[in-house]
Coordinates of C-alpha atoms in Angstrom, one line a residue:
N1 CA 17.8 191.1 151.3
L2 CA 16.9 193.6 148.6
G3 CA 20.4 195.1 148.8
L4 CA 22.0 191.7 148.7
L5 CA 23.9 192.5 152.0
H6 CA 22.3 190.0 154.3
S7 CA 25.2 187.5 154.3
L8 CA 27.3 190.2 156.0
T9 CA 25.2 190.3 159.1
L10 CA 26.4 187.0 160.8
N11 CA 22.9 186.8 162.3
P12 CA 21.1 183.6 161.2
T13 CA 17.7 185.3 161.5
H14 CA 18.8 187.8 158.8
H15 CA 20.8 185.8 156.3
T16 CA 18.2 183.0 156.3
S17 CA 15.1 185.2 156.2
I18 CA 12.5 185.0 153.4
N19 CA 14.4 182.4 151.4
S20 CA 17.5 181.0 153.2
P21 CA 19.5 180.0 150.0
S22 CA 19.5 183.6 149.0
W23 CA 22.5 184.2 151.2
S24 CA 24.6 182.7 148.4
I25 CA 23.5 185.4 146.0
S26 CA 24.5 188.0 148.6
T27 CA 27.9 186.4 149.0
E28 CA 28.3 185.9 145.3
A29 CA 27.4 189.5 144.5
I30 CA 30.1 190.7 146.9
F31 CA 32.7 188.4 145.2
Y32 CA 31.7 189.9 141.8
L33 CA 32.5 193.4 143.1
L34 CA 35.8 192.1 144.4
F35 CA 36.7 190.1 141.3
P36 CA 38.5 192.9 139.3
F37 CA 40.8 193.4 142.3
L38 CA 41.3 189.6 142.8
A39 CA 42.0 189.1 139.1
V40 CA 44.9 191.6 139.0
D41 CA 48.1 189.7 138.3
F42 CA 46.3 186.5 139.4
A43 CA 48.9 184.3 137.6
R44 CA 51.5 185.3 140.1
R45 CA 49.3 185.9 143.1
W46 CA 47.0 182.9 143.1
K47 CA 49.0 181.0 145.8
F48 CA 49.1 184.0 148.1
Q49 CA 45.3 184.5 147.7
I50 CA 44.6 180.9 148.5
I51 CA 46.7 181.0 151.6
L52 CA 45.3 184.3 152.7
S53 CA 41.7 183.4 152.2
F54 CA 42.2 180.1 154.0
A55 CA 43.8 181.9 156.9
M56 CA 40.8 184.3 157.1
I57 CA 38.5 181.4 157.9
W58 CA 40.3 180.6 161.0
S59 CA 41.5 184.0 162.1
G60 CA 38.0 185.4 161.8
S61 CA 36.6 182.5 163.8
W62 CA 39.2 183.0 166.5
L63 CA 38.6 186.7 166.7
L64 CA 34.8 186.2 167.1
A65 CA 35.4 183.5 169.7
A66 CA 37.8 185.9 171.6
C67 CA 35.0 188.5 171.6
G68 CA 32.7 186.0 173.3
V69 CA 30.5 185.3 170.2
A70 CA 28.6 182.0 170.4
H71 CA 29.2 179.4 167.8
Y72 CA 25.6 178.2 167.5
P73 CA 22.5 180.3 168.3
G74 CA 20.9 179.1 171.5
P75 CA 17.3 179.2 172.5
G76 CA 15.9 182.7 172.2
Y77 CA 19.3 184.0 171.0
D78 CA 19.2 186.6 168.3
G79 CA 22.7 187.7 167.4
V80 CA 25.8 187.0 165.5
T81 CA 27.3 183.5 165.5
I82 CA 30.6 181.9 164.4
H83 CA 28.6 179.3 162.6
S84 CA 27.1 182.1 160.4
Y85 CA 30.6 183.4 159.7
I86 CA 31.8 179.9 158.5
N87 CA 28.6 179.2 156.6
T88 CA 27.7 182.4 154.7
H89 CA 30.2 185.3 155.2
P90 CA 32.2 186.3 152.2
L91 CA 35.4 186.4 154.2
S92 CA 35.0 182.8 155.0
R93 CA 33.7 181.6 151.6
A94 CA 36.4 183.5 149.7
F95 CA 38.6 180.5 149.8
E96 CA 36.2 178.5 147.6
F97 CA 35.7 181.4 145.2
I98 CA 39.5 181.8 144.7
L99 CA 39.8 178.0 144.3
G100 CA 37.3 178.4 141.4
M101 CA 39.4 181.2 140.0
T102 CA 42.5 179.1 140.2
A103 CA 40.8 176.1 138.4
C104 CA 39.7 178.5 135.7
H105 CA 43.2 180.0 135.4
F106 CA 44.8 176.6 134.8
F107 CA 42.0 175.6 132.5
L108 CA 42.6 178.6 130.3
L109 CA 46.4 178.2 130.6
R110 CA 46.3 174.6 129.4
R111 CA 43.4 174.5 127.0
S112 CA 45.8 174.6 124.0
E113 CA 47.7 171.6 125.2
A114 CA 47.3 168.3 123.4
R115 CA 44.3 166.4 124.5
A116 CA 44.9 163.4 126.8
P117 CA 44.0 159.9 125.3
G118 CA 40.4 159.0 125.8
A119 CA 41.0 156.1 128.3
R120 CA 43.4 158.1 130.4
A121 CA 41.1 161.2 130.4
T122 CA 38.2 159.0 131.5
L123 CA 40.3 157.5 134.3
I124 CA 41.2 161.0 135.5
E125 CA 37.5 162.0 135.5
V126 CA 36.6 158.8 137.4
F127 CA 39.4 159.6 139.9
W128 CA 38.1 163.1 140.6
L129 CA 34.5 161.9 140.8
L130 CA 35.5 159.3 143.4
A131 CA 37.7 161.8 145.2
S132 CA 34.8 164.2 145.5
L133 CA 32.4 161.5 146.8
L134 CA 35.0 160.3 149.3
A135 CA 35.8 163.9 150.4
S136 CA 32.0 164.5 150.9
Y137 CA 31.7 161.4 153.0
A138 CA 34.9 162.2 155.0
C139 CA 33.5 165.7 155.7
V140 CA 30.2 164.2 157.0
V141 CA 32.2 161.8 159.3
G142 CA 34.5 164.6 160.3
Y143 CA 31.6 166.9 161.2
R144 CA 30.0 164.3 163.4
F145 CA 33.3 163.6 165.1
F146 CA 34.4 167.2 165.8
K147 CA 31.0 169.0 166.3
E148 CA 31.2 168.9 170.1
D149 CA 34.8 169.7 170.8
H150 CA 36.0 171.5 167.7
R151 CA 33.0 173.3 166.4
T152 CA 34.7 175.7 164.0
L153 CA 36.5 172.8 162.2
A154 CA 33.2 170.8 162.2
S155 CA 31.3 173.7 160.6
W156 CA 34.0 174.2 157.9
L157 CA 34.1 170.5 157.1
R158 CA 30.3 170.5 156.8
Y159 CA 30.0 173.4 154.4
S160 CA 33.4 173.8 152.6
G161 CA 35.6 170.8 153.4
G162 CA 35.1 169.2 150.0
S163 CA 36.1 172.3 148.0
L164 CA 39.6 171.1 147.0
A165 CA 38.3 167.9 145.5
F166 CA 35.4 169.7 143.8
S167 CA 37.7 172.2 142.2
G168 CA 39.7 169.3 140.7
L169 CA 36.5 167.8 139.5
I170 CA 35.4 171.0 137.8
Y171 CA 38.8 171.4 136.1
A172 CA 38.8 167.8 134.9
Y173 CA 35.3 167.8 133.5
A174 CA 35.7 171.3 131.9
R175 CA 38.4 169.9 129.6
E176 CA 35.8 167.4 128.2
E177 CA 38.4 164.8 127.3
G178 CA 36.9 161.7 128.9
A179 CA 33.7 159.7 128.4
L180 CA 32.0 161.0 131.5
S181 CA 32.3 164.7 130.6
R182 CA 31.3 164.0 127.0
A183 CA 28.2 162.2 128.3
L184 CA 27.2 165.4 130.1
R185 CA 26.9 167.2 126.8
H186 CA 23.5 165.7 126.2
K187 CA 21.1 168.6 125.7
V188 CA 18.7 167.5 128.6
L189 CA 21.6 167.3 131.0
V190 CA 23.0 170.6 129.8
Y191 CA 19.6 172.3 130.3
L192 CA 19.3 170.8 133.8
G193 CA 22.7 172.2 134.6
E194 CA 21.6 175.6 133.3
I195 CA 18.6 175.7 135.6
S196 CA 20.4 174.1 138.6
F197 CA 21.0 177.4 140.4
S198 CA 17.4 178.4 139.9
L199 CA 16.4 175.0 141.3
Y200 CA 18.6 175.7 144.4
M201 CA 16.9 179.1 144.8
V202 CA 13.3 177.9 144.6
H203 CA 13.4 174.5 146.3
Q204 CA 12.9 175.8 149.8
L205 CA 10.1 178.1 148.7
V206 CA 8.2 175.2 147.2
L207 CA 8.8 173.2 150.3
R208 CA 7.4 176.0 152.5
Y209 CA 4.4 176.1 150.2
Y210 CA 3.9 172.4 150.6
E211 CA 4.2 172.6 154.4
A212 CA 1.7 175.4 154.5
H213 CA -0.8 173.5 152.3
D214 CA -0.1 170.0 153.5
K215 CA -3.8 169.2 153.7
T216 CA -4.1 169.6 150.0
F217 CA -1.8 166.6 149.6
F218 CA -3.4 164.5 152.3
G219 CA -3.9 160.8 151.3
L220 CA -1.2 160.8 148.7
S221 CA 1.6 158.3 148.9
K222 CA 5.0 159.6 149.9
G223 CA 6.4 158.6 146.5
L224 CA 3.7 160.7 144.7
E225 CA 4.2 163.6 147.0
L226 CA 7.9 163.5 146.1
L227 CA 7.2 163.4 142.4
I228 CA 4.9 166.4 142.7
Y229 CA 7.4 168.3 144.7
L230 CA 10.2 167.6 142.2
A231 CA 7.9 168.6 139.3
L232 CA 6.9 171.9 141.0
C233 CA 10.6 172.6 141.7
L234 CA 11.7 171.9 138.1
A235 CA 8.8 173.9 136.7
A236 CA 9.5 176.9 138.9
S237 CA 13.3 176.8 138.2
A238 CA 12.7 176.5 134.5
G239 CA 10.4 179.5 134.5
L240 CA 12.8 181.5 136.6
H241 CA 15.6 180.6 134.2
E242 CA 13.6 181.4 131.0
W243 CA 11.8 184.5 132.1
V244 CA 14.3 186.1 134.5
E245 CA 17.8 184.8 134.3
T246 CA 18.1 184.5 130.5
P247 CA 16.5 187.9 129.7
A248 CA 18.7 189.5 132.3
R249 CA 21.8 188.0 130.9
K250 CA 20.9 189.1 127.4
W251 CA 20.3 192.6 128.7
I252 CA 23.7 192.7 130.4
F253 CA 25.5 191.5 127.3
K254 CA 23.8 194.2 125.2
R255 CA 24.8 196.8 127.7
R256 CA 28.3 195.5 127.8
V257 CA 28.7 195.6 124.0

């Protein structure tokens, strides 16, 4: 965990240890190391990179299956799994990272274009929002349908199936041409967006604390327990953002300059 290498292990007891969402930092750190190489001539190579990264999902899964690797960990099993490859491994999640790079590429390429009319831009934002919601629902249904006979496809749908729709959503809202994206400029919503990754990182730790001290909350209504949980998560994520993330970013920028 300290070396940010645990997402490479393919062992669920490793990449989910201590704080299971931390696998994403491990995978992200590896992508940042690879980014200078991925960015070389990206304008010409983005299609190739998307196709190659998508192929790695299935070729890697097939190779692991051919080696007799289990898809899910069974009772008492402590070893690598195909499910871990699909869920956390950089080779499998590279497709989404490159989709994000592609969305950024076209955003930068077209940011000087004339802005779309407000009504049209709002319709585009509504379309991508509905497309993302529909894709998420379809992935849930697809996971339930395929999870017994096509486990690799089911796992990919569960964790990454909506990535195409979400990349379109990010691109559309990054242009800030419609009413929905402009509404998201409110300073409260902007701040919640800034602390969102910290919230993702701390929510399970807070939940584990609650489970370990559940007697403290005995007698409280479920609604009040939920409010306390949300308040603790927001407070912890805000503290992490203000006292760790922001100072670290400033230090990196100073070093870069």
